[in-house]
PDB file of C-alpha atoms in Angstrom:
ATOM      1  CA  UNK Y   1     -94.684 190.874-161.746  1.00 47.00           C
ATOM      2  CA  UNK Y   2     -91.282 189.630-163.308  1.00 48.00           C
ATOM      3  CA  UNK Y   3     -88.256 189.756-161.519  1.00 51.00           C
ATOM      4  CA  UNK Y   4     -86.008 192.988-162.227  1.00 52.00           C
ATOM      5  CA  UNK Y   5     -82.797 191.940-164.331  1.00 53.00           C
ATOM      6  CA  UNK Y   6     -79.626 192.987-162.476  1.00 52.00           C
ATOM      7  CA  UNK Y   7     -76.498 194.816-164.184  1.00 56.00           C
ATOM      8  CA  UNK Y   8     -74.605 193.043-166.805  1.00 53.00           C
ATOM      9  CA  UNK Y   9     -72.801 189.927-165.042  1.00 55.00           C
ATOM     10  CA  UNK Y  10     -74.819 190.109-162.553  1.00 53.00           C
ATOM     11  CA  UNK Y  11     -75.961 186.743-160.559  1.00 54.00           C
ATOM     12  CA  UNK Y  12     -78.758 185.076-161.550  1.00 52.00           C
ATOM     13  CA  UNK Y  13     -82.089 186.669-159.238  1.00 49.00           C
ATOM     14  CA  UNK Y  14     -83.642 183.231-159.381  1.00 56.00           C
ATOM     15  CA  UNK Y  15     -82.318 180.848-156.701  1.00 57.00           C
ATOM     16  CA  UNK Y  16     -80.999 177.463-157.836  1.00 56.00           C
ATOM     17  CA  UNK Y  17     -79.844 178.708-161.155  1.00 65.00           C
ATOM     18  CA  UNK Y  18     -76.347 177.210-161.247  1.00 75.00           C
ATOM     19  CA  UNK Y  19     -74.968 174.086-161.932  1.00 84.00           C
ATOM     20  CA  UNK Y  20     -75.858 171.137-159.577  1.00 88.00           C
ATOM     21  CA  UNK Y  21     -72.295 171.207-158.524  1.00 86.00           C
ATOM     22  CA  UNK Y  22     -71.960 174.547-158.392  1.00 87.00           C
ATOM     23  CA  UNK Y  23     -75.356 174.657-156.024  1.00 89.00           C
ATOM     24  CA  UNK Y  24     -74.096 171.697-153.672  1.00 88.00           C
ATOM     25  CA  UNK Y  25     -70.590 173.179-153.024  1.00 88.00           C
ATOM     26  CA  UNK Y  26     -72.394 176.524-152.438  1.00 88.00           C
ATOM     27  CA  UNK Y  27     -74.855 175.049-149.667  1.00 89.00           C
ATOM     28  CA  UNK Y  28     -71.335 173.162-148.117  1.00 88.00           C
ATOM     29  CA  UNK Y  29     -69.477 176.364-148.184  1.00 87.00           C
ATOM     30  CA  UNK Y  30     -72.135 177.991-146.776  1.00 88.00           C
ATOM     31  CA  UNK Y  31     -72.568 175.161-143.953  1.00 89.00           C
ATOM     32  CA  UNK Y  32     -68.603 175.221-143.350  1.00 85.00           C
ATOM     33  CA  UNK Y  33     -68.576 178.700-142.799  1.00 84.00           C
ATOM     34  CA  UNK Y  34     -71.618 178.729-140.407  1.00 85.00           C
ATOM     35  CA  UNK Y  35     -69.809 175.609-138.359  1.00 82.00           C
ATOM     36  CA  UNK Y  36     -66.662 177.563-138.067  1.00 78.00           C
ATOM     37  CA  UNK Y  37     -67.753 180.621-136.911  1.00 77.00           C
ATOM     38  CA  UNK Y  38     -70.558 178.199-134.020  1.00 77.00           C
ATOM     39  CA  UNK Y  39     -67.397 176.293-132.984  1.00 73.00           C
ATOM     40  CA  UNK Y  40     -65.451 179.367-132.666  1.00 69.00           C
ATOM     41  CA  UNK Y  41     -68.125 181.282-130.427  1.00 69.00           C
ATOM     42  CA  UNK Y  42     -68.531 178.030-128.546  1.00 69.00           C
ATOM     43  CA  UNK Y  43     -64.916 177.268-127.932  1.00 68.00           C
ATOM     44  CA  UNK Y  44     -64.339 181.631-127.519  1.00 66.00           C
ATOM     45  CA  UNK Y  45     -67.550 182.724-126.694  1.00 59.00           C
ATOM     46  CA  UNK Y  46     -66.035 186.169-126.000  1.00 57.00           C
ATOM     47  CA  UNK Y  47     -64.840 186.057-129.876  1.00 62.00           C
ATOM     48  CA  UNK Y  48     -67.042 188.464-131.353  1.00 71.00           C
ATOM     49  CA  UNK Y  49     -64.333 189.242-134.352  1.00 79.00           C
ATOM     50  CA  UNK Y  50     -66.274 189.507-137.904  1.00 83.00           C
ATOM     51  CA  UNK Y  51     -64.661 187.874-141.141  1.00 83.00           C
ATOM     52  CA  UNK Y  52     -64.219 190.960-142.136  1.00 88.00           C
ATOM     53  CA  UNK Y  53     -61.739 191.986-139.617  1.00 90.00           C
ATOM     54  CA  UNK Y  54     -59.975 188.442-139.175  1.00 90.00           C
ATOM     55  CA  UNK Y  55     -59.664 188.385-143.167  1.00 91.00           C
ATOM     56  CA  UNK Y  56     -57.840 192.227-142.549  1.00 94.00           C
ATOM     57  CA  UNK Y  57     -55.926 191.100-139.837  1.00 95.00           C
ATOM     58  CA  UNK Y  58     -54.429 188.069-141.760  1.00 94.00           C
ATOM     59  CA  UNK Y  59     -53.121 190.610-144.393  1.00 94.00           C
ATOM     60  CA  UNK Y  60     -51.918 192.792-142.365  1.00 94.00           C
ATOM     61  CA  UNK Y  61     -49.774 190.167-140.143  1.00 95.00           C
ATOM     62  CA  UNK Y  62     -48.491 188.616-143.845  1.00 93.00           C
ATOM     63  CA  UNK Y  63     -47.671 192.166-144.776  1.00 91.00           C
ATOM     64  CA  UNK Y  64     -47.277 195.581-142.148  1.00 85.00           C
ATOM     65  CA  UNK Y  65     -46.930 197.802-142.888  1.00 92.00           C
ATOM     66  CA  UNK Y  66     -49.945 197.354-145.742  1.00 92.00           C
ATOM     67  CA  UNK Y  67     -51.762 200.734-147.201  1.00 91.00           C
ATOM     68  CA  UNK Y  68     -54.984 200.676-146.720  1.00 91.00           C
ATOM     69  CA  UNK Y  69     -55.947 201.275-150.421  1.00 90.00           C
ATOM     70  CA  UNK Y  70     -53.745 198.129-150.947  1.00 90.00           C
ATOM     71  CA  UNK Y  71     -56.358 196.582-148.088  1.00 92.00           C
ATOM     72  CA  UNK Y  72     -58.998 197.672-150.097  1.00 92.00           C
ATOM     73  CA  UNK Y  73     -57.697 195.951-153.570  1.00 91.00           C
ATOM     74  CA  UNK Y  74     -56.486 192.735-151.685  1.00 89.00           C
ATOM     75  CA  UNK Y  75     -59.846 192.199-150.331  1.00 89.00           C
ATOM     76  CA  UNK Y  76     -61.499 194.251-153.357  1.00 88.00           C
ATOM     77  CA  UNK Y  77     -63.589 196.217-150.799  1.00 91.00           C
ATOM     78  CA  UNK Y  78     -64.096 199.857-151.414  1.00 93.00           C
ATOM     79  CA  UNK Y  79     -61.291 202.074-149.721  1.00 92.00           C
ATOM     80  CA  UNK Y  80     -64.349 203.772-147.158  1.00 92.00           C
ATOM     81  CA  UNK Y  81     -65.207 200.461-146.145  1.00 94.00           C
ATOM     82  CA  UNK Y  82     -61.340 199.208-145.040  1.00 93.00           C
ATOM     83  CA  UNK Y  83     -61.065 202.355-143.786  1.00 92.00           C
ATOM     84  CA  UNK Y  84     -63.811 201.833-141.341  1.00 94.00           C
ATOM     85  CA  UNK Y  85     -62.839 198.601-140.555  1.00 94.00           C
ATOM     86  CA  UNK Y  86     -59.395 199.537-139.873  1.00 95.00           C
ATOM     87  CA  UNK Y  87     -60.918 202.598-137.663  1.00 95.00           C
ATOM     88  CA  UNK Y  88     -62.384 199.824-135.564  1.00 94.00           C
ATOM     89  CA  UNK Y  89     -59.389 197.249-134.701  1.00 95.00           C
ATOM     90  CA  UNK Y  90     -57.272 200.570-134.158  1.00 96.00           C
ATOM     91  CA  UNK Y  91     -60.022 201.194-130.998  1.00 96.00           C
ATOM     92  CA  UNK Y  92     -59.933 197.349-130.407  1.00 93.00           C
ATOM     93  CA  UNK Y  93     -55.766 197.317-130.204  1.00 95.00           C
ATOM     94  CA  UNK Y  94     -55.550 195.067-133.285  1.00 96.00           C
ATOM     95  CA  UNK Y  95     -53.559 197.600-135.660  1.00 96.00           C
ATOM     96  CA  UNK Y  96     -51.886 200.541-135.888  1.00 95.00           C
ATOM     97  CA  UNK Y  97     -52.559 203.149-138.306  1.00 92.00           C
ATOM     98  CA  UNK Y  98     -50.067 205.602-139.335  1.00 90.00           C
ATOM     99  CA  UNK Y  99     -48.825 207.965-141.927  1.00 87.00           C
ATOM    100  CA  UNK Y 100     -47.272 205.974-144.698  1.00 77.00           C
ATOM    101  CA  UNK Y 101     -43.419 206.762-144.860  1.00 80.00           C
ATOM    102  CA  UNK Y 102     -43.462 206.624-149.291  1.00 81.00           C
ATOM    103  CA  UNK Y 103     -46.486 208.468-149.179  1.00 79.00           C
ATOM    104  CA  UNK Y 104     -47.584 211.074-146.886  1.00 83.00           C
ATOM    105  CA  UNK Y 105     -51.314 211.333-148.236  1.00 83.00           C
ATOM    106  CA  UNK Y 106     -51.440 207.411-147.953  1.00 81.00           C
ATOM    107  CA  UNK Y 107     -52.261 205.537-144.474  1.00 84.00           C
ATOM    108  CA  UNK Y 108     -50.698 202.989-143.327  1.00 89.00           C
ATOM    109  CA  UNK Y 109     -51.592 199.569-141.389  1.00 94.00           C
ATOM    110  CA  UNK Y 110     -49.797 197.173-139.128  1.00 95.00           C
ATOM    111  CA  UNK Y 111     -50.640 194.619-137.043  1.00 96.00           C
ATOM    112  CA  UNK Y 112     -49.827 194.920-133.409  1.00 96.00           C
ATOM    113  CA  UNK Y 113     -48.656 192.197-131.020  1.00 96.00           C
ATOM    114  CA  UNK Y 114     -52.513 192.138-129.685  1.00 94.00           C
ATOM    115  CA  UNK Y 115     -53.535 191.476-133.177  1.00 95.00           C
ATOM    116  CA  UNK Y 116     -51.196 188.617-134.321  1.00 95.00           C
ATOM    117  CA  UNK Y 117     -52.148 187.019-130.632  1.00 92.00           C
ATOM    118  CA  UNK Y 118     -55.832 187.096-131.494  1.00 90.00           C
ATOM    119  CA  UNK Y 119     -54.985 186.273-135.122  1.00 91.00           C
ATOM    120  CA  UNK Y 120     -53.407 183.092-134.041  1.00 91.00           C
ATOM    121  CA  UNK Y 121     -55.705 182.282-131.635  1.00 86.00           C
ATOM    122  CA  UNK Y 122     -58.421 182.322-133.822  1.00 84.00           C
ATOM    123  CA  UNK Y 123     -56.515 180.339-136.289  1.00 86.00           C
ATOM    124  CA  UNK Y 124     -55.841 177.497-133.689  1.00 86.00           C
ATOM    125  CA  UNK Y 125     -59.376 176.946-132.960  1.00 81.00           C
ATOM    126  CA  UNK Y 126     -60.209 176.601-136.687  1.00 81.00           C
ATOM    127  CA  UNK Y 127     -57.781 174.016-137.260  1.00 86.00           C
ATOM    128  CA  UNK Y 128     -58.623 172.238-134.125  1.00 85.00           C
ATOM    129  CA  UNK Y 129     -61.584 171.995-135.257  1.00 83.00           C
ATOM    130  CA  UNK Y 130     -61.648 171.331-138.854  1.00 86.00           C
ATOM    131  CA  UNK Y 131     -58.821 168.878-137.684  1.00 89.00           C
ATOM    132  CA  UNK Y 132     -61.467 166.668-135.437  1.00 86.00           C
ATOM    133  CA  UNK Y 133     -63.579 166.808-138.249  1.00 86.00           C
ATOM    134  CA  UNK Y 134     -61.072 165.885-140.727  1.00 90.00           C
ATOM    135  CA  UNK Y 135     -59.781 162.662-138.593  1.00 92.00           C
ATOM    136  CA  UNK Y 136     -63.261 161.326-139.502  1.00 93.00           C
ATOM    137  CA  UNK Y 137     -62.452 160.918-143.547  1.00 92.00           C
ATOM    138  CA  UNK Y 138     -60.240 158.258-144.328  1.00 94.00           C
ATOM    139  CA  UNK Y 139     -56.928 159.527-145.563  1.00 92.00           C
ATOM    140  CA  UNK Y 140     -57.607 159.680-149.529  1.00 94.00           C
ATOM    141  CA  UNK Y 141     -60.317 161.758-148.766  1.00 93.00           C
ATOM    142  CA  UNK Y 142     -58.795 164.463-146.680  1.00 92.00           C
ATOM    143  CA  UNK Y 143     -55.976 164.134-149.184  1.00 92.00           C
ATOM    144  CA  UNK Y 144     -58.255 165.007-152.352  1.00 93.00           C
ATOM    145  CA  UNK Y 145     -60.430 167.587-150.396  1.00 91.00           C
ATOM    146  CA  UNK Y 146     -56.988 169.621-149.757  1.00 90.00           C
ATOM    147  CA  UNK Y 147     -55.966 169.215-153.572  1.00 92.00           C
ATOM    148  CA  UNK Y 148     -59.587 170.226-154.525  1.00 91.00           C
ATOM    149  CA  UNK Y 149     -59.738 172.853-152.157  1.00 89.00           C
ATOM    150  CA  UNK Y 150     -56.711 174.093-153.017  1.00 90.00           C
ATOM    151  CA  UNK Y 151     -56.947 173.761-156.803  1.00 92.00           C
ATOM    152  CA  UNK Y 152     -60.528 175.407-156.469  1.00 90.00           C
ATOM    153  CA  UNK Y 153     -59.056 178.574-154.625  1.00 87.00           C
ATOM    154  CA  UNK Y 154     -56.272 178.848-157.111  1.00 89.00           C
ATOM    155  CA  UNK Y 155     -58.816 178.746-159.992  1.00 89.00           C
ATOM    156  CA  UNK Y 156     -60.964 181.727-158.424  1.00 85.00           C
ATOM    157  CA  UNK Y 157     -58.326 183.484-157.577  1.00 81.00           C
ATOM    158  CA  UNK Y 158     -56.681 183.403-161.178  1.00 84.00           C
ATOM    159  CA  UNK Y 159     -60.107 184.513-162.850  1.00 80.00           C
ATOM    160  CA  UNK Y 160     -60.087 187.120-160.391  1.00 74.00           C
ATOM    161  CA  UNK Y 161     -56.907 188.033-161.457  1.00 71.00           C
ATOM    162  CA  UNK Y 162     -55.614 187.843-157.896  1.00 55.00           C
ATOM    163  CA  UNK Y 163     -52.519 185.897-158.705  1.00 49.00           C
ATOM    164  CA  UNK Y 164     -50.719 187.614-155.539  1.00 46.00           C
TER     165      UNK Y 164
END
């Protein structure tokens, strides 16, 4: 039976169908991310915080108060999902939800002192370790995987149309 074709601009349903460069930085990305998150739960092994919630939490501490449809854009998540996210760190202490002063039909979020802590302590352990890994490259190299990095991230963001 042949594979069902997805929507219009839809990924490709056959693995491997990109570029060979596209493929490699997709299986390092993917190996990054997994390394984080094992060094974090070894260094914190009480940190149970999802992406989802630390990638929340870092907009809300860049900019309470922050509307939660604004959330949803930001992250371009649908407004039910933030929302349920949000109802989550309120219970955990991370933000505050409130009644948005412009807009009383609109919600508001803000990070609370809890949330920032957590935020930064989380943040700390990442660099520390992508810091011991990083002392490993010679200089050059760490120097053209930041400008990469950093030129790659621009490049997604602007085809996005993110350029926040």
């Amino acid at each position: 039976m042949a594979p069902m074709p997805g929507p219009p601009g839809a990924p490709d349903a056959q693995p491997g169908a990109g570029s060979p460069d596209a493929r490699a930085l997709t299986v390092a990305v993917t190996r990054l991310r997994r390394a984080l998150r094992a060094s974090i739960r070894t260094e914190y092994p009480w940190e149970q915080l999802p992406m989802a919630q630390v990638e929340l939490l870092q907009v809300c501490v860049e900019h309470s108060p922050v509307r939660v449809s604004e959330l949803a854009a930001r992250q371009r998540l649908a407004q039910s999902t933030v929302s349920g996210l949000v109802a989550t760190m309120v219970l955990n202490g991370l933000v505050t939800r409130a009644v948005d002063s412009e807009d009383r039909r609109a919600a508001a979020v803000s990070a609370t002192d809890a949330g920032r802590l957590r935020l930064a302590a989380w943040t700390r352990a990442h660099e520390r370790r992508l810091e011991h890994a990083l002392t490993a490259l010679p200089d050059a190299d760490r120097a053209a995987l930041r400008t990469a990095l950093t030129r790659l991230a621009e490049s997604l963001e602007e085809a996005d149309g993110e350029g926040r």
